[in-house]
PDB file of C-alpha atoms in Angstrom:
ATOM      1  CA  LEU B 182     -23.932-103.241 -21.091  1.00 90.00           C
ATOM      2  CA  ALA B 183     -21.873-101.486 -18.390  1.00 92.00           C
ATOM      3  CA  VAL B 184     -22.713 -99.656 -15.170  1.00 92.00           C
ATOM      4  CA  GLY B 185     -20.717 -97.615 -12.704  1.00 92.00           C
ATOM      5  CA  LEU B 186     -18.704 -95.738 -15.342  1.00 94.00           C
ATOM      6  CA  ASN B 187     -16.950 -92.591 -14.086  1.00 93.00           C
ATOM      7  CA  GLN B 188     -17.922 -89.618 -16.313  1.00 92.00           C
ATOM      8  CA  PRO B 189     -17.850 -91.475 -19.673  1.00 95.00           C
ATOM      9  CA  HIS B 190     -17.934 -89.492 -22.912  1.00 93.00           C
ATOM     10  CA  SER B 191     -16.916 -89.536 -26.605  1.00 93.00           C
ATOM     11  CA  LEU B 192     -18.410 -92.899 -27.545  1.00 96.00           C
ATOM     12  CA  ILE B 193     -17.144 -94.521 -30.777  1.00 96.00           C
ATOM     13  CA  LEU B 194     -18.613 -97.629 -32.423  1.00 96.00           C
ATOM     14  CA  GLU B 195     -16.600 -99.663 -34.928  1.00 95.00           C
ATOM     15  CA  SER B 196     -16.853-103.295 -36.054  1.00 92.00           C
ATOM     16  CA  GLY B 197     -18.658-104.596 -32.990  1.00 95.00           C
ATOM     17  CA  LYS B 198     -16.508-102.709 -30.457  1.00 96.00           C
ATOM     18  CA  LEU B 199     -17.283 -99.651 -28.383  1.00 97.00           C
ATOM     19  CA  TYR B 200     -14.574 -97.161 -27.363  1.00 97.00           C
ATOM     20  CA  TRP B 201     -14.967 -94.261 -24.915  1.00 97.00           C
ATOM     21  CA  ALA B 202     -13.073 -91.859 -22.678  1.00 95.00           C
ATOM     22  CA  GLU B 203     -13.575 -92.214 -18.939  1.00 94.00           C
ATOM     23  CA  SER B 204     -11.793 -90.641 -15.990  1.00 90.00           C
ATOM     24  CA  ASN B 205      -8.380 -90.107 -17.678  1.00 91.00           C
ATOM     25  CA  THR B 206      -8.504 -93.443 -19.529  1.00 95.00           C
ATOM     26  CA  ILE B 207      -9.640 -94.772 -22.888  1.00 97.00           C
ATOM     27  CA  ARG B 208     -11.636 -97.990 -22.636  1.00 97.00           C
ATOM     28  CA  SER B 209     -13.296-100.505 -24.932  1.00 97.00           C
ATOM     29  CA  MET B 210     -15.667-103.444 -24.882  1.00 97.00           C
ATOM     30  CA  SER B 211     -17.701-105.586 -27.258  1.00 97.00           C
ATOM     31  CA  THR B 212     -21.166-104.389 -28.282  1.00 97.00           C
ATOM     32  CA  SER B 213     -22.473-107.652 -26.825  1.00 96.00           C
ATOM     33  CA  GLY B 214     -21.069-106.757 -23.384  1.00 94.00           C
ATOM     34  CA  GLY B 215     -18.451-108.525 -21.349  1.00 94.00           C
ATOM     35  CA  GLN B 216     -15.133-107.344 -20.017  1.00 96.00           C
ATOM     36  CA  ILE B 217     -14.104-103.696 -20.253  1.00 97.00           C
ATOM     37  CA  THR B 218     -10.537-103.242 -21.510  1.00 96.00           C
ATOM     38  CA  THR B 219      -8.396-100.220 -20.670  1.00 97.00           C
ATOM     39  CA  ILE B 220      -6.527 -99.139 -23.799  1.00 97.00           C
ATOM     40  CA  ALA B 221      -4.617 -96.175 -22.315  1.00 96.00           C
ATOM     41  CA  GLU B 222      -4.228 -94.455 -18.958  1.00 95.00           C
ATOM     42  CA  ASN B 223      -3.220 -90.942 -17.919  1.00 92.00           C
ATOM     43  CA  VAL B 224      -4.837 -89.433 -20.974  1.00 90.00           C
ATOM     44  CA  SER B 225      -7.314 -86.571 -20.732  1.00 86.00           C
ATOM     45  CA  ALA B 226      -9.292 -87.053 -23.949  1.00 89.00           C
ATOM     46  CA  LYS B 227     -11.785 -84.263 -24.599  1.00 86.00           C
ATOM     47  CA  THR B 228     -12.789 -85.369 -28.106  1.00 90.00           C
ATOM     48  CA  MET B 229     -11.974 -88.604 -29.970  1.00 95.00           C
ATOM     49  CA  VAL B 230     -12.106 -90.197 -33.407  1.00 96.00           C
ATOM     50  CA  LYS B 231     -10.774 -93.580 -34.574  1.00 97.00           C
ATOM     51  CA  ASP B 232      -9.189 -95.109 -37.655  1.00 96.00           C
ATOM     52  CA  SER B 233      -8.135 -98.739 -38.081  1.00 94.00           C
ATOM     53  CA  THR B 234      -5.069 -98.541 -35.790  1.00 95.00           C
ATOM     54  CA  HIS B 235      -5.329 -95.456 -33.573  1.00 97.00           C
ATOM     55  CA  ILE B 236      -7.681 -93.242 -31.614  1.00 97.00           C
ATOM     56  CA  TYR B 237      -6.983 -89.545 -32.189  1.00 96.00           C
ATOM     57  CA  ILE B 238      -7.756 -87.209 -29.316  1.00 94.00           C
ATOM     58  CA  SER B 239      -7.637 -83.627 -28.195  1.00 89.00           C
ATOM     59  CA  GLU B 240      -6.301 -83.123 -24.679  1.00 84.00           C
ATOM     60  CA  ALA B 241      -6.496 -79.939 -22.646  1.00 73.00           C
ATOM     61  CA  VAL B 242      -3.058 -79.003 -21.342  1.00 71.00           C
ATOM     62  CA  ASP B 243      -3.998 -75.725 -19.690  1.00 66.00           C
ATOM     63  CA  ASN B 244      -7.693 -74.874 -19.487  1.00 60.00           C
ATOM     64  CA  LEU B 245      -7.041 -71.330 -18.274  1.00 60.00           C
ATOM     65  CA  TYR B 246      -5.104 -70.281 -21.389  1.00 63.00           C
ATOM     66  CA  GLY B 247      -6.515 -72.777 -23.904  1.00 64.00           C
ATOM     67  CA  TRP B 248      -3.386 -74.861 -24.642  1.00 75.00           C
ATOM     68  CA  HIS B 249      -4.112 -78.346 -26.016  1.00 81.00           C
ATOM     69  CA  TYR B 250      -2.455 -81.400 -27.553  1.00 86.00           C
ATOM     70  CA  ILE B 251      -3.632 -83.400 -30.538  1.00 91.00           C
ATOM     71  CA  SER B 252      -2.413 -86.947 -29.869  1.00 93.00           C
ATOM     72  CA  ARG B 253      -2.901 -90.473 -31.123  1.00 95.00           C
ATOM     73  CA  VAL B 254      -3.281 -93.643 -29.065  1.00 96.00           C
ATOM     74  CA  ASN B 255      -2.364 -97.047 -30.507  1.00 97.00           C
ATOM     75  CA  ILE B 256      -5.385 -99.288 -29.854  1.00 96.00           C
ATOM     76  CA  ILE B 257      -3.200-102.393 -29.409  1.00 95.00           C
ATOM     77  CA  THR B 258      -0.244-101.096 -27.353  1.00 96.00           C
ATOM     78  CA  GLY B 259      -1.819 -98.035 -25.692  1.00 96.00           C
ATOM     79  CA  GLU B 260       1.206 -95.956 -26.725  1.00 96.00           C
ATOM     80  CA  ILE B 261       0.394 -92.230 -26.802  1.00 94.00           C
ATOM     81  CA  GLU B 262       2.107 -89.940 -29.323  1.00 94.00           C
ATOM     82  CA  VAL B 263       1.673 -86.167 -29.285  1.00 92.00           C
ATOM     83  CA  LEU B 264       1.230 -84.974 -32.873  1.00 94.00           C
ATOM     84  CA  THR B 265       1.012 -81.235 -32.217  1.00 90.00           C
ATOM     85  CA  MET B 266       0.408 -78.690 -29.488  1.00 86.00           C
ATOM     86  CA  GLY B 267      -1.549 -75.494 -29.975  1.00 77.00           C
ATOM     87  CA  LYS B 268      -3.353 -72.660 -28.307  1.00 69.00           C
ATOM     88  CA  ALA B 269      -7.102 -72.204 -28.559  1.00 61.00           C
ATOM     89  CA  HIS B 270      -6.878 -68.437 -27.819  1.00 57.00           C
ATOM     90  CA  SER B 271      -8.583 -68.563 -24.412  1.00 52.00           C
ATOM     91  CA  SER B 272     -10.386 -70.802 -21.993  1.00 49.00           C
ATOM     92  CA  TYR B 273     -13.592 -69.840 -23.815  1.00 50.00           C
ATOM     93  CA  SER B 274     -12.484 -71.393 -27.105  1.00 57.00           C
ATOM     94  CA  GLY B 275     -11.682 -75.064 -26.687  1.00 69.00           C
ATOM     95  CA  VAL B 276     -11.211 -77.807 -29.253  1.00 77.00           C
ATOM     96  CA  TYR B 277     -14.520 -78.984 -30.702  1.00 76.00           C
ATOM     97  CA  SER B 278     -14.751 -82.013 -32.974  1.00 86.00           C
ATOM     98  CA  ILE B 279     -11.873 -83.964 -34.448  1.00 92.00           C
ATOM     99  CA  VAL B 280     -11.844 -86.004 -37.673  1.00 95.00           C
ATOM    100  CA  VAL B 281      -9.241 -87.944 -39.657  1.00 96.00           C
ATOM    101  CA  ASP B 282      -8.648 -89.019 -43.237  1.00 96.00           C
ATOM    102  CA  ASP B 283      -5.853 -91.190 -44.651  1.00 95.00           C
ATOM    103  CA  THR B 284      -3.094 -88.662 -43.940  1.00 96.00           C
ATOM    104  CA  ASN B 285      -4.303 -85.854 -41.658  1.00 96.00           C
ATOM    105  CA  VAL B 286      -6.113 -84.980 -38.443  1.00 95.00           C
ATOM    106  CA  TYR B 287      -8.504 -81.991 -38.572  1.00 94.00           C
ATOM    107  CA  TRP B 288     -10.082 -80.168 -35.644  1.00 88.00           C
ATOM    108  CA  LEU B 289     -12.148 -77.095 -34.872  1.00 86.00           C
ATOM    109  CA  ILE B 290     -11.170 -74.456 -32.376  1.00 81.00           C
ATOM    110  CA  GLY B 291     -14.006 -72.340 -31.077  1.00 74.00           C
ATOM    111  CA  GLY B 292     -13.885 -68.605 -30.824  1.00 67.00           C
ATOM    112  CA  ASN B 293     -16.157 -65.696 -30.154  1.00 64.00           C
ATOM    113  CA  HIS B 294     -16.245 -61.928 -30.543  1.00 63.00           C
ATOM    114  CA  TYR B 295     -14.847 -61.411 -27.035  1.00 65.00           C
ATOM    115  CA  TYR B 296     -11.646 -63.366 -27.668  1.00 59.00           C
ATOM    116  CA  PRO B 297     -10.502 -62.876 -31.275  1.00 61.00           C
ATOM    117  CA  PRO B 298      -9.465 -64.305 -33.539  1.00 63.00           C
ATOM    118  CA  MET B 299     -12.651 -66.140 -34.250  1.00 72.00           C
ATOM    119  CA  GLY B 300     -12.832 -69.933 -34.569  1.00 78.00           C
ATOM    120  CA  GLN B 301     -10.448 -71.881 -36.763  1.00 81.00           C
ATOM    121  CA  LEU B 302     -10.184 -75.157 -38.639  1.00 86.00           C
ATOM    122  CA  ARG B 303      -6.729 -76.696 -38.220  1.00 88.00           C
ATOM    123  CA  LYS B 304      -4.893 -79.804 -39.393  1.00 92.00           C
ATOM    124  CA  CYS B 305      -1.722 -81.810 -38.816  1.00 92.00           C
ATOM    125  CA  ALA B 306      -0.254 -85.011 -40.225  1.00 94.00           C
ATOM    126  CA  LYS B 307      -1.442 -88.290 -38.655  1.00 93.00           C
ATOM    127  CA  SER B 308       2.166 -89.247 -37.991  1.00 81.00           C
ATOM    128  CA  TYR B 309       5.470 -87.443 -37.824  1.00 67.00           C
TER     129      TYR B 309
END
């Protein structure tokens, strides 16, 4: 379907469209191929999930100390809104997995016995 992608990851499939993160952008295309559309630029998505209007992402702000944003990207306008900022305790405990329901975003923060506290499950509202 597409070649020459620059470090693509976090593939999402919904209603005949594919969405993925690639080299500080979020892109999409039809499952039948064709033109690749850039939805947003200057976004460092580490993990992604989608609802009907937005893609929700975790972004590393500072890998050394584990700071991250949970943001949402409007799939039509590309507008990026930061929903919350947090600390993942250390560079060894990043954000893993992100899911949404009708009102909230949930994500896991890793952790290990070297950098307490251990992992956490966190949430924030989908909008503010």
